[in-house]
Amino acid sequence: MIIPLSRRAQQAAQKNLILVSRANALGFGLSIGQVLFLLALQYDANDFQMGLLYAAQFVTVVSAILVPSFLHGRETSRTWCTFWYLRMFAGLGYFLVPFMGSNSARVWLIIGVYYLFMGLRNMGMTAYFPVLKALAPVREQPSLMARQLMAGQTSVLVAQSLCFVVLTLKVFPNEEMALLLLIGVGEFFNLVTAYLIGRLPKTGYIDDTG
């Protein structure tokens, strides 16, 4: 169920949603993907383990199916915000990796944290489209999504440039430290994203009736 918003409330929330897209792309770009794969390779991850990491974004999609049934009636903006905070807290598990006793244990911890992170992300994304519907009339939704995409892609470019500078120019003598620092910056932006989502108005309630 969508909660009707005034035009002024919609416009203010749309601006906030663009900020969400910028911060989210920075956090996502620095705390998953190539940075994470390089960290796993630092610990001699084998082909099977790398395959598991690559498959995580696809395998964990099934977690989204659970949300409408288990969270029926929950407010959508708050649900999205909650899962983004949980996602950020899950990502802190990467900083336990250096303290594991062996490289094999380090890689398996990376895999476990990554699957938890991606599962929470996919569960939170089920609330995104109801939020979008509440923040813009149908005729404006394609334009809003396009602006979000542009904001997100710009931030991805910034994240990739930062990775290039840190890793190629050898800013840190220890590559493990450099990768963990990049993940730390990503985690900061994951926190900022969750905070910005929390500033969105109430937009509706999760419905499992299809």
Tab-separated table of C-alpha atoms in Angstrom:
chain	number	residue	atom	x	y	z
A	1	MET	CA	0.000	0.000	0.000
A	2	ILE	CA	1.372	3.418	-1.024
A	3	ILE	CA	1.033	6.464	1.237
A	4	PRO	CA	0.087	9.589	-0.795
A	5	LEU	CA	2.585	12.427	-0.377
A	6	SER	CA	2.203	16.119	-1.121
A	7	ARG	CA	4.023	17.465	-4.162
A	8	ARG	CA	6.433	19.402	-1.932
A	9	ALA	CA	7.208	16.274	0.099
A	10	GLN	CA	7.799	14.299	-3.093
A	11	GLN	CA	10.215	16.863	-4.502
A	12	ALA	CA	12.200	17.097	-1.266
A	13	ALA	CA	12.383	13.303	-1.007
A	14	GLN	CA	13.494	12.994	-4.643
A	15	LYS	CA	16.500	15.218	-3.944
A	16	ASN	CA	17.343	13.040	-0.958
A	17	LEU	CA	16.983	9.922	-3.106
A	18	ILE	CA	19.604	11.262	-5.527
A	19	LEU	CA	21.978	11.703	-2.580
A	20	VAL	CA	21.190	8.124	-1.572
A	21	SER	CA	22.205	6.972	-5.059
A	22	ARG	CA	25.506	8.861	-4.881
A	23	ALA	CA	26.477	7.580	-1.429
A	24	ASN	CA	25.231	4.063	-2.139
A	25	ALA	CA	27.326	3.723	-5.294
A	26	LEU	CA	30.445	4.886	-3.429
A	27	GLY	CA	29.830	2.427	-0.610
A	28	PHE	CA	28.890	-0.442	-2.886
A	29	GLY	CA	31.781	0.208	-5.269
A	30	LEU	CA	34.373	0.146	-2.489
A	31	SER	CA	33.065	-2.669	-0.299
A	32	ILE	CA	32.251	-5.396	-2.847
A	33	GLY	CA	33.377	-6.551	-6.283
A	34	GLN	CA	36.963	-6.155	-7.421
A	35	VAL	CA	38.252	-4.833	-4.097
A	36	LEU	CA	36.856	-7.864	-2.301
A	37	PHE	CA	38.099	-10.281	-4.963
A	38	LEU	CA	41.606	-8.827	-4.685
A	39	LEU	CA	41.496	-9.213	-0.912
A	40	ALA	CA	40.522	-12.882	-1.279
A	41	LEU	CA	43.357	-13.423	-3.760
A	42	GLN	CA	45.743	-11.882	-1.223
A	43	TYR	CA	44.945	-14.913	0.916
A	44	ASP	CA	45.409	-17.432	-1.917
A	45	ALA	CA	41.725	-18.093	-2.600
A	46	ASN	CA	41.281	-21.084	-4.903
A	47	ASP	CA	39.111	-21.227	-8.034
A	48	PHE	CA	36.139	-22.718	-6.179
A	49	GLN	CA	36.216	-19.977	-3.548
A	50	MET	CA	36.493	-17.252	-6.184
A	51	GLY	CA	33.559	-18.822	-8.002
A	52	LEU	CA	31.498	-18.648	-4.821
A	53	LEU	CA	32.344	-14.976	-4.448
A	54	TYR	CA	31.392	-14.240	-8.035
A	55	ALA	CA	28.094	-16.144	-7.695
A	56	ALA	CA	27.015	-14.377	-4.491
A	57	GLN	CA	25.158	-11.536	-6.207
A	58	PHE	CA	23.061	-14.087	-8.116
A	59	VAL	CA	22.580	-16.764	-5.446
A	60	THR	CA	21.456	-14.336	-2.748
A	61	VAL	CA	18.677	-12.891	-4.921
A	62	VAL	CA	16.399	-15.662	-3.606
A	63	SER	CA	16.475	-13.996	-0.177
A	64	ALA	CA	14.277	-11.205	-1.570
A	65	ILE	CA	11.412	-13.689	-1.983
A	66	LEU	CA	11.114	-13.988	1.797
A	67	VAL	CA	10.505	-10.320	2.514
A	68	PRO	CA	6.852	-9.841	1.433
A	69	SER	CA	5.713	-12.822	3.496
A	70	PHE	CA	7.774	-12.256	6.640
A	71	LEU	CA	7.582	-8.450	6.717
A	72	HIS	CA	4.019	-7.983	5.504
A	73	GLY	CA	2.601	-4.702	6.784
A	74	ARG	CA	5.986	-3.126	7.626
A	75	GLU	CA	6.617	0.446	6.491
A	76	THR	CA	8.702	0.438	3.298
A	77	SER	CA	11.119	3.319	3.919
A	78	ARG	CA	11.943	2.038	7.401
A	79	THR	CA	12.354	-1.506	6.067
A	80	TRP	CA	14.820	-0.339	3.406
A	81	CYS	CA	16.702	1.720	6.001
A	82	THR	CA	16.868	-1.181	8.481
A	83	PHE	CA	18.309	-3.600	5.940
A	84	TRP	CA	20.884	-1.003	4.838
A	85	TYR	CA	22.042	-0.548	8.433
A	86	LEU	CA	22.204	-4.335	8.871
A	87	ARG	CA	24.164	-4.552	5.622
A	88	MET	CA	26.650	-1.995	6.904
A	89	PHE	CA	27.092	-3.860	10.207
A	90	ALA	CA	27.587	-7.134	8.321
A	91	GLY	CA	30.377	-5.504	6.316
A	92	LEU	CA	32.317	-4.796	9.506
A	93	GLY	CA	33.074	-8.515	9.548
A	94	TYR	CA	35.735	-7.937	6.891
A	95	PHE	CA	37.922	-6.283	9.516
A	96	LEU	CA	38.096	-9.574	11.440
A	97	VAL	CA	39.761	-11.240	8.459
A	98	PRO	CA	43.416	-10.393	9.348
A	99	PHE	CA	42.941	-11.970	12.779
A	100	MET	CA	41.974	-15.405	11.461
A	101	GLY	CA	44.536	-18.161	11.957
A	102	SER	CA	45.027	-19.254	8.353
A	103	ASN	CA	44.558	-17.974	4.823
A	104	SER	CA	41.846	-20.570	4.192
A	105	ALA	CA	39.883	-19.343	7.222
A	106	ARG	CA	40.321	-15.742	6.056
A	107	VAL	CA	38.883	-16.513	2.621
A	108	TRP	CA	35.929	-18.430	4.058
A	109	LEU	CA	35.173	-15.533	6.380
A	110	ILE	CA	35.229	-13.146	3.411
A	111	ILE	CA	32.804	-15.429	1.568
A	112	GLY	CA	30.479	-15.701	4.570
A	113	VAL	CA	30.394	-11.953	5.171
A	114	TYR	CA	29.892	-11.262	1.471
A	115	TYR	CA	26.911	-13.623	1.243
A	116	LEU	CA	25.354	-12.079	4.354
A	117	PHE	CA	25.980	-8.558	2.993
A	118	MET	CA	24.440	-9.373	-0.387
A	119	GLY	CA	21.503	-11.239	1.150
A	120	LEU	CA	20.608	-8.250	3.304
A	121	ARG	CA	21.011	-5.950	0.307
A	122	ASN	CA	18.613	-7.980	-1.811
A	123	MET	CA	16.081	-8.154	1.006
A	124	GLY	CA	16.246	-4.382	1.411
A	125	MET	CA	15.861	-3.781	-2.316
A	126	THR	CA	12.343	-5.229	-2.226
A	127	ALA	CA	11.293	-1.991	-0.508
A	128	TYR	CA	12.964	0.270	-3.082
A	129	PHE	CA	10.316	0.180	-5.817
A	130	PRO	CA	7.376	0.876	-3.459
A	131	VAL	CA	9.375	3.876	-2.188
A	132	LEU	CA	9.995	5.035	-5.769
A	133	LYS	CA	6.272	4.779	-6.569
A	134	ALA	CA	5.413	6.979	-3.595
A	135	LEU	CA	8.030	9.621	-4.403
A	136	ALA	CA	7.084	10.240	-8.028
A	137	PRO	CA	3.966	9.960	-10.198
A	138	VAL	CA	4.160	7.328	-12.937
A	139	ARG	CA	5.086	9.840	-15.640
A	140	GLU	CA	8.099	11.043	-13.610
A	141	GLN	CA	9.442	7.667	-12.494
A	142	PRO	CA	11.586	7.015	-15.610
A	143	SER	CA	13.179	10.467	-15.267
A	144	LEU	CA	13.844	9.958	-11.558
A	145	MET	CA	15.401	6.547	-12.169
A	146	ALA	CA	17.562	8.028	-14.943
A	147	ARG	CA	18.821	10.757	-12.598
A	148	GLN	CA	19.552	8.129	-9.961
A	149	LEU	CA	21.441	6.036	-12.507
A	150	MET	CA	23.510	9.024	-13.614
A	151	ALA	CA	24.315	9.951	-9.998
A	152	GLY	CA	25.218	6.364	-9.195
A	153	GLN	CA	27.428	5.847	-12.249
A	154	THR	CA	29.294	9.076	-11.530
A	155	SER	CA	30.001	7.852	-8.011
A	156	VAL	CA	31.111	4.446	-9.314
A	157	LEU	CA	33.650	6.256	-11.497
A	158	VAL	CA	34.888	8.159	-8.439
A	159	ALA	CA	35.168	4.899	-6.469
A	160	GLN	CA	37.093	3.191	-9.277
A	161	SER	CA	39.415	6.182	-9.606
A	162	LEU	CA	40.132	6.062	-5.877
A	163	CYS	CA	40.914	2.343	-6.139
A	164	PHE	CA	43.241	3.049	-9.065
A	165	VAL	CA	45.141	5.730	-7.168
A	166	VAL	CA	45.477	3.704	-3.963
A	167	LEU	CA	46.408	0.394	-5.587
A	168	THR	CA	48.392	1.485	-8.649
A	169	LEU	CA	50.418	4.270	-7.068
A	170	LYS	CA	51.206	2.087	-4.047
A	171	VAL	CA	49.982	4.685	-1.555
A	172	PHE	CA	50.422	2.008	1.123
A	173	PRO	CA	53.364	-0.426	1.124
A	174	ASN	CA	51.062	-3.229	2.314
A	175	GLU	CA	48.370	-4.139	-0.246
A	176	GLU	CA	46.264	-5.903	2.381
A	177	MET	CA	46.132	-2.656	4.370
A	178	ALA	CA	45.239	-0.677	1.248
A	179	LEU	CA	42.354	-3.017	0.380
A	180	LEU	CA	40.988	-2.950	3.924
A	181	LEU	CA	41.222	0.847	3.915
A	182	LEU	CA	39.179	0.994	0.702
A	183	ILE	CA	36.595	-1.315	2.267
A	184	GLY	CA	36.580	0.945	5.324
A	185	VAL	CA	35.816	3.988	3.158
A	186	GLY	CA	33.076	1.965	1.508
A	187	GLU	CA	31.638	1.061	4.895
A	188	PHE	CA	31.560	4.738	5.835
A	189	PHE	CA	29.486	5.509	2.748
A	190	ASN	CA	27.267	2.502	3.477
A	191	LEU	CA	26.543	4.128	6.840
A	192	VAL	CA	25.861	7.492	5.177
A	193	THR	CA	23.487	5.788	2.731
A	194	ALA	CA	21.501	4.140	5.515
A	195	TYR	CA	21.273	7.492	7.313
A	196	LEU	CA	19.989	9.231	4.171
A	197	ILE	CA	17.393	6.509	3.566
A	198	GLY	CA	16.245	7.028	7.152
A	199	ARG	CA	15.462	10.665	6.274
A	200	LEU	CA	12.907	9.638	3.644
A	201	PRO	CA	9.255	10.092	4.618
A	202	LYS	CA	6.929	7.163	5.244
A	203	THR	CA	5.968	5.886	1.807
A	204	GLY	CA	3.788	2.817	2.313
A	205	TYR	CA	3.565	-0.705	3.673
A	206	ILE	CA	4.877	-4.021	2.351
A	207	ASP	CA	2.149	-6.049	0.649
A	208	ASP	CA	2.361	-9.751	-0.177
A	209	THR	CA	-0.818	-9.953	-2.237
A	210	GLY	CA	0.991	-9.366	-5.539
